[in-house]
Short mmCIF file of C-alpha atoms and ligand atoms in Angstrom, two decimals:
data_model
loop_
_atom_site.label_atom_id
_atom_site.label_comp_id
_atom_site.label_asym_id
_atom_site.label_seq_id
_atom_site.Cartn_x
_atom_site.Cartn_y
_atom_site.Cartn_z
CA UNK A 1 -14.94 10.38 -58.09
CA UNK A 2 -17.87 8.93 -60.20
CA UNK A 3 -19.09 11.15 -62.58
CA UNK A 4 -22.58 10.32 -64.21
CA UNK A 5 -23.25 12.59 -67.24
CA UNK A 6 -27.53 12.51 -68.20
CA UNK A 7 -27.46 13.73 -71.69
CA UNK A 8 -30.60 14.95 -73.89
CA UNK A 9 -30.12 16.22 -77.10
CA UNK A 10 -30.88 13.68 -80.13
CA UNK A 11 -27.98 14.97 -82.57
CA UNK A 12 -24.10 13.91 -81.30
CA UNK A 13 -23.05 16.62 -83.44
CA UNK A 14 -24.70 19.41 -81.70
CA UNK A 15 -23.30 21.87 -79.00
CA UNK A 16 -24.62 19.93 -76.58
CA UNK A 17 -23.05 16.65 -77.67
CA UNK A 18 -19.88 18.35 -78.09
CA UNK A 19 -20.06 19.87 -74.51
CA UNK A 20 -21.02 16.53 -73.38
CA UNK A 21 -17.78 15.25 -75.67
CA UNK A 22 -16.00 17.35 -73.71
CA UNK A 23 -16.56 16.64 -69.69
CA UNK A 24 -16.01 12.68 -71.23
CA UNK A 25 -12.62 13.82 -72.18
CA UNK A 26 -11.69 16.24 -69.55
CA UNK A 27 -12.99 14.05 -66.62
CA UNK A 28 -11.19 11.37 -67.98
CA UNK A 29 -8.28 12.38 -68.46
CA UNK A 30 -8.67 13.93 -64.27
CA UNK A 31 -8.85 10.08 -63.82
CA UNK A 32 -12.58 10.24 -63.12
CA UNK A 33 -14.79 7.80 -63.49
CA UNK A 34 -17.39 8.23 -66.25
CA UNK A 35 -20.19 6.89 -66.96
CA UNK A 36 -22.93 8.56 -69.21
CA UNK A 37 -26.81 8.32 -70.60
CA UNK A 38 -27.49 8.95 -73.91
CA UNK A 39 -31.24 9.20 -73.55
CA UNK A 40 -32.25 9.58 -77.30
CA UNK A 41 -29.44 6.78 -78.42
CA UNK A 42 -31.20 4.61 -75.78
CA UNK A 43 -34.61 5.37 -77.15
CA UNK A 44 -34.94 6.34 -73.30
CA UNK A 45 -39.07 5.68 -73.16
CA UNK A 46 -40.26 8.89 -73.06
CA UNK A 47 -43.50 7.72 -70.83
CA UNK A 48 -44.31 6.60 -66.96
CA UNK A 49 -47.01 4.32 -67.50
CA UNK A 50 -47.59 0.80 -66.45
CA UNK A 51 -44.69 -0.78 -68.24
CA UNK A 52 -42.16 0.76 -65.75
CA UNK A 53 -43.24 -1.43 -62.63
CA UNK A 54 -42.84 -5.40 -63.15
CA UNK A 55 -45.65 -6.47 -60.64
CA UNK A 56 -48.35 -3.65 -60.41
CA UNK A 57 -50.19 -3.29 -56.45
CA UNK A 58 -53.52 -1.92 -58.20
CA UNK A 59 -53.87 -3.59 -61.46
CA UNK A 60 -56.96 -0.83 -61.98
CA UNK A 61 -55.51 2.19 -61.29
CA UNK A 62 -52.56 2.85 -62.22
CA UNK A 63 -51.16 5.58 -59.54
CA UNK A 64 -48.13 6.68 -59.87
CA UNK A 65 -46.48 7.37 -56.75
CA UNK A 66 -48.15 4.21 -55.70
CA UNK A 67 -47.00 2.45 -57.66
CA UNK A 68 -43.27 3.66 -57.06
CA UNK A 69 -43.45 3.12 -53.66
CA UNK A 70 -44.09 -0.21 -54.20
CA UNK A 71 -41.45 -1.33 -56.86
CA UNK A 72 -39.22 1.03 -53.98
CA UNK A 73 -39.53 -1.63 -51.11
CA UNK A 74 -39.76 -4.63 -53.95
CA UNK A 75 -37.35 -3.84 -56.54
CA UNK A 76 -39.51 -3.65 -58.78
CA UNK A 77 -38.59 -1.13 -61.11
CA UNK A 78 -38.45 -2.12 -65.06
CA UNK A 79 -34.70 -2.73 -65.93
CA UNK A 80 -34.23 0.83 -68.09
CA UNK A 81 -35.48 2.29 -64.43
CA UNK A 82 -32.98 0.08 -62.83
CA UNK A 83 -29.57 0.65 -64.16
CA UNK A 84 -30.37 4.35 -64.18
CA UNK A 85 -30.61 3.88 -60.72
CA UNK A 86 -27.78 2.06 -60.16
CA UNK A 87 -25.71 4.52 -62.09
CA UNK A 88 -27.29 7.45 -59.96
CA UNK A 89 -25.99 5.46 -57.12
CA UNK A 90 -22.62 4.77 -57.93
CA UNK A 91 -22.19 8.55 -58.84
CA UNK A 92 -20.68 11.68 -56.28
CA UNK A 93 -22.00 13.71 -59.31
CA UNK A 94 -24.50 14.12 -61.90
CA UNK A 95 -24.22 16.33 -64.75
CA UNK A 96 -27.39 17.62 -67.03
CA UNK A 97 -26.06 18.09 -70.43
CA UNK A 98 -29.48 19.79 -72.68
CA UNK A 99 -30.17 22.55 -74.86
CA UNK A 100 -33.34 24.69 -72.88
CA UNK A 101 -36.45 24.14 -74.63
CA UNK A 102 -39.49 25.99 -73.95
CA UNK A 103 -38.02 27.12 -70.94
CA UNK A 104 -36.43 23.87 -69.04
CA UNK A 105 -35.19 20.96 -70.28
CA UNK A 106 -35.89 18.01 -73.26
CA UNK A 107 -39.64 15.77 -72.92
CA UNK A 108 -37.53 13.24 -72.53
CA UNK A 109 -35.28 14.52 -69.62
CA UNK A 110 -38.14 15.67 -67.71
CA UNK A 111 -39.80 11.69 -67.98
CA UNK A 112 -35.87 10.32 -66.62
CA UNK A 113 -37.15 12.54 -63.49
CA UNK A 114 -39.68 11.44 -63.21
CA UNK A 115 -39.59 7.62 -64.31
CA UNK A 116 -35.81 7.45 -62.57
CA UNK A 117 -36.27 9.87 -59.51
CA UNK A 118 -38.76 7.64 -58.13
CA UNK A 119 -41.00 8.09 -54.73
CA UNK A 120 -39.23 5.96 -52.83
CA UNK A 121 -35.96 5.85 -54.60
CA UNK A 122 -34.88 9.97 -54.78
CA UNK A 123 -37.04 10.87 -51.85
CA UNK A 124 -40.38 9.79 -49.53
CA UNK A 125 -42.49 12.48 -49.03
CA UNK A 126 -45.18 11.01 -47.15
CA UNK A 127 -42.29 10.64 -44.25
CA UNK A 128 -40.51 14.13 -44.92
CA UNK A 129 -37.05 12.48 -46.14
CA UNK A 130 -37.11 15.22 -48.82
CA UNK A 131 -35.06 18.41 -48.94
CA UNK A 132 -31.65 17.64 -46.54
CA UNK A 133 -33.06 14.44 -45.96
CA UNK A 134 -34.24 13.36 -49.23
CA UNK A 135 -32.25 10.41 -49.86
CA UNK A 136 -29.92 11.16 -52.77
CA UNK A 137 -28.24 13.51 -49.99
CA UNK A 138 -24.16 13.27 -50.58
CA UNK A 139 -24.36 13.75 -54.24
CA UNK A 140 -24.03 17.10 -55.87
CA UNK A 141 -25.64 17.62 -59.38
CA UNK A 142 -24.78 20.10 -61.96
CA UNK A 143 -27.22 21.95 -65.54
CA UNK A 144 -24.58 22.24 -68.21
CA UNK A 145 -26.99 23.64 -70.48
CA UNK A 146 -27.31 25.73 -73.63
CA UNK A 147 -29.99 28.84 -74.31
CA UNK A 148 -30.50 30.64 -78.09
CA UNK A 149 -31.65 33.49 -75.56
CA UNK A 150 -29.11 35.92 -73.80
CA UNK A 151 -27.65 35.79 -70.06
CA UNK A 152 -30.17 38.58 -69.10
CA UNK A 153 -33.43 36.85 -69.42
CA UNK A 154 -32.30 33.28 -67.49
CA UNK A 155 -31.23 35.25 -64.70
CA UNK A 156 -34.11 37.95 -64.20
CA UNK A 157 -35.86 35.64 -62.01
CA UNK A 158 -33.06 34.66 -60.26
CA UNK A 159 -32.04 36.34 -56.88
CA UNK A 160 -28.41 37.29 -56.79
CA UNK A 161 -27.98 35.83 -59.66
CA UNK A 162 -27.36 32.46 -58.14
CA UNK A 163 -26.13 29.84 -60.46
CA UNK A 164 -27.64 27.37 -58.71
CA UNK A 165 -30.95 28.48 -59.21
CA UNK A 166 -30.78 28.79 -62.50
CA UNK A 167 -33.47 26.93 -64.45
CA UNK A 168 -35.41 27.23 -61.16
CA UNK A 169 -38.54 24.24 -61.71
CA UNK A 170 -35.57 22.36 -62.29
CA UNK A 171 -32.60 23.09 -59.74
CA UNK A 172 -35.70 22.35 -57.62
CA UNK A 173 -36.66 18.82 -58.27
CA UNK A 174 -32.50 17.67 -57.88
CA UNK A 175 -32.74 19.84 -54.47
CA UNK A 176 -35.59 18.40 -53.45
CA UNK A 177 -34.06 14.58 -53.62
CA UNK A 178 -30.87 16.29 -51.39
CA UNK A 179 -29.45 16.52 -54.13
CA UNK A 180 -26.64 19.87 -53.81
CA UNK A 181 -26.70 22.04 -56.79
CA UNK A 182 -23.98 23.11 -58.13
CA UNK A 183 -23.83 25.89 -59.90
CA UNK A 184 -25.05 25.89 -63.37
CA UNK A 185 -22.32 26.10 -66.42
CA UNK A 186 -24.95 27.78 -69.21
CA UNK A 187 -23.84 28.97 -73.28
CA UNK A 188 -26.59 31.75 -73.97
CA UNK A 189 -27.10 32.72 -77.11
CA UNK A 190 -26.58 29.44 -78.65
CA UNK A 191 -27.91 29.81 -82.16
CA UNK A 192 -25.74 32.49 -83.18
CA UNK A 193 -22.52 31.83 -81.25
CA UNK A 194 -19.39 33.03 -83.24
CA UNK A 195 -16.42 30.63 -83.25
CA UNK A 196 -14.58 32.84 -80.90
CA UNK A 197 -17.26 32.90 -78.31
CA UNK A 198 -17.68 28.99 -78.79
CA UNK A 199 -14.31 28.07 -78.20
CA UNK A 200 -13.76 30.63 -75.41
CA UNK A 201 -16.75 28.85 -74.02
CA UNK A 202 -15.13 25.55 -73.89
CA UNK A 203 -12.27 26.60 -72.46
CA UNK A 204 -14.26 27.59 -69.54
CA UNK A 205 -15.79 24.98 -69.30
CA UNK A 206 -12.79 22.57 -70.07
CA UNK A 207 -11.24 24.96 -67.15
CA UNK A 208 -13.92 24.33 -64.53
CA UNK A 209 -13.90 20.54 -65.38
CA UNK A 210 -10.09 20.61 -64.25
CA UNK A 211 -11.04 21.63 -60.94
CA UNK A 212 -14.37 20.32 -60.15
C1 LIG B 301 -38.15 23.52 -79.20
C2 LIG B 301 -36.73 24.52 -78.80
C3 LIG B 301 -37.41 25.28 -77.82
C4 LIG B 301 -36.92 26.04 -77.45
N1 LIG B 301 -36.60 26.57 -76.66
C5 LIG B 301 -35.49 28.01 -75.67
C6 LIG B 301 -36.24 28.81 -74.46
O1 LIG B 301 -36.81 28.76 -73.91
N2 LIG B 301 -35.01 29.30 -73.69
C7 LIG B 301 -33.74 30.05 -75.10
O2 LIG B 301 -33.22 30.50 -74.58
N3 LIG B 301 -33.87 28.81 -76.19
C8 LIG B 301 -34.88 28.15 -76.51
N4 LIG B 301 -34.72 27.31 -77.65
C9 LIG B 301 -33.04 27.28 -78.66
C10 LIG B 301 -32.02 26.15 -77.76
O3 LIG B 301 -32.00 26.35 -76.82
C11 LIG B 301 -30.81 26.26 -78.74
O4 LIG B 301 -31.22 26.07 -80.26
C12 LIG B 301 -29.92 25.29 -78.41
O5 LIG B 301 -29.62 25.82 -76.85
C13 LIG B 301 -28.86 25.36 -79.03
O6 LIG B 301 -27.97 23.52 -79.21
P1 LIG B 301 -27.61 22.79 -79.97
O7 LIG B 301 -26.92 23.57 -81.31
O8 LIG B 301 -27.07 22.00 -79.20
O9 LIG B 301 -29.26 22.14 -80.23
C14 LIG B 301 -35.25 26.46 -78.35
C15 LIG B 301 -34.86 25.24 -79.37
C16 LIG B 301 -36.30 24.79 -79.41
C17 LIG B 301 -35.71 23.39 -81.20
#
């Protein structure tokens, strides 16, 4: 299987960095091909703007949706976006590894969603090519995140403790593109985690990855 890990944490020696490293190691041991985009170390651009497009259809006014549709028809995305799109195209499974910051993904990962899961590439809302008809149908996505709060605060708004719907706006974006969202892997109370609990969580993640 081809696995693409999108890693969004500024510190390699963080809990999130360790989870990313564990995933690379375990997936490789199981014979999977793994690609990683380490968004901070790559200096991934955090703004959707005119530089995303090689040639603008409307130079007078930036209309992001229009330009994304145009770029997807004309191979007109900037090279950094194209490189990410190529990794998505090759992937069977995309793992997003991040800490929860203010109830959602870090801004840099949100920027990746905005710039890379582009109109015309990941979906086409004007033609109803979303959800089951989204262009990324057939691919799987998994959120792997850490949060400082406890488990209950995450499951409060999720019907039936459905792990595929944790962080609702984020899982919705992924489903919107057609991807099948798998159960999330999450470490709660991440700031106060004891060494024992960290070890247990790592073991749980290793098992999950071994059976992916
Ligand atoms: C800017 C910021 C916002 C945060 N917001 C949340 C939050 O909304 N919910 C939560 O559970 N933890 C929150 N946290 C705690 C982080 O999720 C926690 O520090 C992180 O998961 C620990 O992982 P790390 O050691 O890899 O950084 C926040 C931390 C920061 C720095």
